[in-house]
Amino acid sequence: MVKLTINGREFQAEPCDTVLTVATRGGINIPTLCHSESIHDYGACRVCLVEVERRGRKRLVTSCLYPVEEGLKVTTDSDKVKRVRSTVMELLIARCPESIDVKEMAKKLGVTESRFVAEDEKSSKDNCVLCGMCARVCSEVVGASAISLVNRGTEREVALPFYDDTGACIACGSCAYICPTGAITLVDTATKRIISWPKGTADFPLKACTSCGIHFAPVKQLEYMAATAHLSPSEFELCPDCRKME
Ligand code: SF4
Ligand code: FES
């Protein structure tokens, strides 16, 4: 175990813990945009900045990635942290001015306007902050790797293989669920699921229940579940309601 302080309170932690994990466990709130317990952290949004003091030297670090160490002194709410975090939020608002989620988070942190504007209009319209959470949940949790971050620099963006190959996508919607800015949307109609990513839209047929006829889940997702669980596709013929009545 290692000992550290956060905002003057003493904590003990496992050497593999991050500052964010220990703070959260101790009831200290650090705002995050691109953190999820379900996937690896990547440190993209920088909203989780805190100040650490180590051997007399202070610096700002992303708490979701920074590992604890003996004697570390962490401050989560100093004036400097608040000032830089506000600037980060302003940059995020400029990057995705249409994102309600980003605006709400900014408001909670006392930021309602941005002094900045996105250099390139294209990126400011898709609401994507390039956090990569969609790609990581798809590969790390679902196991499909259907989308990824492609290109470099200002051309960096989220895309399907070759921009329109939905072959690996099972239409589960995990990317839409985890996206912190609402840049990915999912709509279920009576018979199909439509998913829109920043660079494209695709629709996927929903399976009709063999008993009541209602379309209840994407065909590809059910096939994937059957294959990964080594079950017969016939196990997925009924919607959840009809299954309960069996
Ligand atoms: S689409 Fe959403 S989850 Fe994916 S990189 Fe952009 S902001 Fe992050
Ligand atoms: S939550 Fe740590 S960088 Fe986004």
JSON list of N, CA and C in Angstrom, two decimals, residues 174-206:
[
{"chain": "A", "resi": 174, "resn": "SER", "atom": "N", "xyz": [-23.47, 0.20, -28.34]},
{"chain": "A", "resi": 174, "resn": "SER", "atom": "CA", "xyz": [-22.59, 0.55, -27.21]},
{"chain": "A", "resi": 174, "resn": "SER", "atom": "C", "xyz": [-21.87, 1.86, -27.45]},
{"chain": "A", "resi": 175, "resn": "CYS", "atom": "N", "xyz": [-21.50, 2.12, -28.70]},
{"chain": "A", "resi": 175, "resn": "CYS", "atom": "CA", "xyz": [-20.76, 3.36, -29.01]},
{"chain": "A", "resi": 175, "resn": "CYS", "atom": "C", "xyz": [-21.64, 4.58, -28.73]},
{"chain": "A", "resi": 176, "resn": "ALA", "atom": "N", "xyz": [-22.92, 4.49, -29.11]},
{"chain": "A", "resi": 176, "resn": "ALA", "atom": "CA", "xyz": [-23.83, 5.61, -28.88]},
{"chain": "A", "resi": 176, "resn": "ALA", "atom": "C", "xyz": [-24.06, 5.80, -27.38]},
{"chain": "A", "resi": 177, "resn": "TYR", "atom": "N", "xyz": [-24.15, 4.67, -26.68]},
{"chain": "A", "resi": 177, "resn": "TYR", "atom": "CA", "xyz": [-24.40, 4.72, -25.24]},
{"chain": "A", "resi": 177, "resn": "TYR", "atom": "C", "xyz": [-23.24, 5.38, -24.50]},
{"chain": "A", "resi": 178, "resn": "ILE", "atom": "N", "xyz": [-22.02, 5.07, -24.89]},
{"chain": "A", "resi": 178, "resn": "ILE", "atom": "CA", "xyz": [-20.86, 5.56, -24.13]},
{"chain": "A", "resi": 178, "resn": "ILE", "atom": "C", "xyz": [-20.38, 6.94, -24.59]},
{"chain": "A", "resi": 179, "resn": "CYS", "atom": "N", "xyz": [-20.71, 7.34, -25.80]},
{"chain": "A", "resi": 179, "resn": "CYS", "atom": "CA", "xyz": [-20.21, 8.62, -26.32]},
{"chain": "A", "resi": 179, "resn": "CYS", "atom": "C", "xyz": [-20.62, 9.77, -25.38]},
{"chain": "A", "resi": 180, "resn": "PRO", "atom": "N", "xyz": [-19.65, 10.51, -24.84]},
{"chain": "A", "resi": 180, "resn": "PRO", "atom": "CA", "xyz": [-19.99, 11.52, -23.83]},
{"chain": "A", "resi": 180, "resn": "PRO", "atom": "C", "xyz": [-20.52, 12.82, -24.40]},
{"chain": "A", "resi": 181, "resn": "THR", "atom": "N", "xyz": [-20.53, 12.97, -25.71]},
{"chain": "A", "resi": 181, "resn": "THR", "atom": "CA", "xyz": [-20.96, 14.25, -26.29]},
{"chain": "A", "resi": 181, "resn": "THR", "atom": "C", "xyz": [-22.23, 14.12, -27.14]},
{"chain": "A", "resi": 182, "resn": "GLY", "atom": "N", "xyz": [-22.73, 12.92, -27.29]},
{"chain": "A", "resi": 182, "resn": "GLY", "atom": "CA", "xyz": [-23.91, 12.74, -28.14]},
{"chain": "A", "resi": 182, "resn": "GLY", "atom": "C", "xyz": [-23.58, 12.78, -29.61]},
{"chain": "A", "resi": 183, "resn": "ALA", "atom": "N", "xyz": [-22.30, 12.54, -29.95]},
{"chain": "A", "resi": 183, "resn": "ALA", "atom": "CA", "xyz": [-21.89, 12.60, -31.36]},
{"chain": "A", "resi": 183, "resn": "ALA", "atom": "C", "xyz": [-22.36, 11.37, -32.14]},
{"chain": "A", "resi": 184, "resn": "ILE", "atom": "N", "xyz": [-22.71, 10.31, -31.42]},
{"chain": "A", "resi": 184, "resn": "ILE", "atom": "CA", "xyz": [-23.24, 9.11, -32.09]},
{"chain": "A", "resi": 184, "resn": "ILE", "atom": "C", "xyz": [-24.69, 8.96, -31.67]},
{"chain": "A", "resi": 185, "resn": "THR", "atom": "N", "xyz": [-25.57, 8.78, -32.62]},
{"chain": "A", "resi": 185, "resn": "THR", "atom": "CA", "xyz": [-26.98, 8.63, -32.26]},
{"chain": "A", "resi": 185, "resn": "THR", "atom": "C", "xyz": [-27.53, 7.29, -32.74]},
{"chain": "A", "resi": 186, "resn": "LEU", "atom": "N", "xyz": [-28.53, 6.84, -32.04]},
{"chain": "A", "resi": 186, "resn": "LEU", "atom": "CA", "xyz": [-29.16, 5.55, -32.37]},
{"chain": "A", "resi": 186, "resn": "LEU", "atom": "C", "xyz": [-30.67, 5.74, -32.32]},
{"chain": "A", "resi": 187, "resn": "VAL", "atom": "N", "xyz": [-31.32, 5.30, -33.38]},
{"chain": "A", "resi": 187, "resn": "VAL", "atom": "CA", "xyz": [-32.78, 5.40, -33.42]},
{"chain": "A", "resi": 187, "resn": "VAL", "atom": "C", "xyz": [-33.33, 4.04, -33.85]},
{"chain": "A", "resi": 188, "resn": "ASP", "atom": "N", "xyz": [-34.30, 3.53, -33.09]},
{"chain": "A", "resi": 188, "resn": "ASP", "atom": "CA", "xyz": [-34.98, 2.30, -33.50]},
{"chain": "A", "resi": 188, "resn": "ASP", "atom": "C", "xyz": [-36.32, 2.65, -34.13]},
{"chain": "A", "resi": 189, "resn": "THR", "atom": "N", "xyz": [-36.54, 2.23, -35.38]},
{"chain": "A", "resi": 189, "resn": "THR", "atom": "CA", "xyz": [-37.87, 2.39, -35.98]},
{"chain": "A", "resi": 189, "resn": "THR", "atom": "C", "xyz": [-38.58, 1.06, -35.75]},
{"chain": "A", "resi": 190, "resn": "ALA", "atom": "N", "xyz": [-39.73, 0.87, -36.39]},
{"chain": "A", "resi": 190, "resn": "ALA", "atom": "CA", "xyz": [-40.47, -0.37, -36.17]},
{"chain": "A", "resi": 190, "resn": "ALA", "atom": "C", "xyz": [-39.68, -1.59, -36.62]},
{"chain": "A", "resi": 191, "resn": "THR", "atom": "N", "xyz": [-38.86, -1.44, -37.65]},
{"chain": "A", "resi": 191, "resn": "THR", "atom": "CA", "xyz": [-38.19, -2.63, -38.20]},
{"chain": "A", "resi": 191, "resn": "THR", "atom": "C", "xyz": [-36.67, -2.54, -38.30]},
{"chain": "A", "resi": 192, "resn": "LYS", "atom": "N", "xyz": [-36.10, -1.34, -38.04]},
{"chain": "A", "resi": 192, "resn": "LYS", "atom": "CA", "xyz": [-34.65, -1.26, -38.18]},
{"chain": "A", "resi": 192, "resn": "LYS", "atom": "C", "xyz": [-34.02, -0.31, -37.17]},
{"chain": "A", "resi": 193, "resn": "ARG", "atom": "N", "xyz": [-32.75, -0.51, -36.94]},
{"chain": "A", "resi": 193, "resn": "ARG", "atom": "CA", "xyz": [-31.97, 0.38, -36.07]},
{"chain": "A", "resi": 193, "resn": "ARG", "atom": "C", "xyz": [-31.07, 1.24, -36.94]},
{"chain": "A", "resi": 194, "resn": "ILE", "atom": "N", "xyz": [-31.13, 2.55, -36.71]},
{"chain": "A", "resi": 194, "resn": "ILE", "atom": "CA", "xyz": [-30.29, 3.46, -37.49]},
{"chain": "A", "resi": 194, "resn": "ILE", "atom": "C", "xyz": [-29.24, 4.06, -36.57]},
{"chain": "A", "resi": 195, "resn": "ILE", "atom": "N", "xyz": [-27.97, 3.87, -36.92]},
{"chain": "A", "resi": 195, "resn": "ILE", "atom": "CA", "xyz": [-26.89, 4.44, -36.11]},
{"chain": "A", "resi": 195, "resn": "ILE", "atom": "C", "xyz": [-26.16, 5.47, -36.97]},
{"chain": "A", "resi": 196, "resn": "SER", "atom": "N", "xyz": [-25.95, 6.66, -36.38]},
{"chain": "A", "resi": 196, "resn": "SER", "atom": "CA", "xyz": [-25.20, 7.71, -37.09]},
{"chain": "A", "resi": 196, "resn": "SER", "atom": "C", "xyz": [-23.94, 8.02, -36.32]},
{"chain": "A", "resi": 197, "resn": "TRP", "atom": "N", "xyz": [-22.81, 7.86, -36.99]},
{"chain": "A", "resi": 197, "resn": "TRP", "atom": "CA", "xyz": [-21.51, 8.22, -36.44]},
{"chain": "A", "resi": 197, "resn": "TRP", "atom": "C", "xyz": [-21.13, 9.58, -37.04]},
{"chain": "A", "resi": 198, "resn": "PRO", "atom": "N", "xyz": [-20.07, 10.22, -36.50]},
{"chain": "A", "resi": 198, "resn": "PRO", "atom": "CA", "xyz": [-19.69, 11.51, -37.09]},
{"chain": "A", "resi": 198, "resn": "PRO", "atom": "C", "xyz": [-19.46, 11.44, -38.59]},
{"chain": "A", "resi": 199, "resn": "LYS", "atom": "N", "xyz": [-19.06, 10.29, -39.09]},
{"chain": "A", "resi": 199, "resn": "LYS", "atom": "CA", "xyz": [-18.78, 10.19, -40.53]},
{"chain": "A", "resi": 199, "resn": "LYS", "atom": "C", "xyz": [-19.62, 9.11, -41.20]},
{"chain": "A", "resi": 200, "resn": "GLY", "atom": "N", "xyz": [-20.89, 9.11, -41.01]},
{"chain": "A", "resi": 200, "resn": "GLY", "atom": "CA", "xyz": [-21.70, 8.13, -41.75]},
{"chain": "A", "resi": 200, "resn": "GLY", "atom": "C", "xyz": [-22.87, 7.60, -40.96]},
{"chain": "A", "resi": 201, "resn": "THR", "atom": "N", "xyz": [-23.80, 7.04, -41.69]},
{"chain": "A", "resi": 201, "resn": "THR", "atom": "CA", "xyz": [-25.01, 6.47, -41.10]},
{"chain": "A", "resi": 201, "resn": "THR", "atom": "C", "xyz": [-25.25, 5.10, -41.71]},
{"chain": "A", "resi": 202, "resn": "ALA", "atom": "N", "xyz": [-25.76, 4.18, -40.89]},
{"chain": "A", "resi": 202, "resn": "ALA", "atom": "CA", "xyz": [-26.09, 2.87, -41.45]},
{"chain": "A", "resi": 202, "resn": "ALA", "atom": "C", "xyz": [-27.33, 2.36, -40.75]},
{"chain": "A", "resi": 203, "resn": "ASP", "atom": "N", "xyz": [-28.09, 1.53, -41.46]},
{"chain": "A", "resi": 203, "resn": "ASP", "atom": "CA", "xyz": [-29.22, 0.94, -40.76]},
{"chain": "A", "resi": 203, "resn": "ASP", "atom": "C", "xyz": [-29.15, -0.58, -40.79]},
{"chain": "A", "resi": 204, "resn": "PHE", "atom": "N", "xyz": [-29.74, -1.18, -39.76]},
{"chain": "A", "resi": 204, "resn": "PHE", "atom": "CA", "xyz": [-29.61, -2.62, -39.52]},
{"chain": "A", "resi": 204, "resn": "PHE", "atom": "C", "xyz": [-31.00, -3.18, -39.24]},
{"chain": "A", "resi": 205, "resn": "PRO", "atom": "N", "xyz": [-31.39, -4.28, -39.90]},
{"chain": "A", "resi": 205, "resn": "PRO", "atom": "CA", "xyz": [-32.72, -4.85, -39.65]},
{"chain": "A", "resi": 205, "resn": "PRO", "atom": "C", "xyz": [-32.85, -5.39, -38.24]},
{"chain": "A", "resi": 206, "resn": "LEU", "atom": "N", "xyz": [-34.07, -5.24, -37.69]},
{"chain": "A", "resi": 206, "resn": "LEU", "atom": "CA", "xyz": [-34.35, -5.82, -36.38]},
{"chain": "A", "resi": 206, "resn": "LEU", "atom": "C", "xyz": [-35.05, -7.17, -36.57]}
]
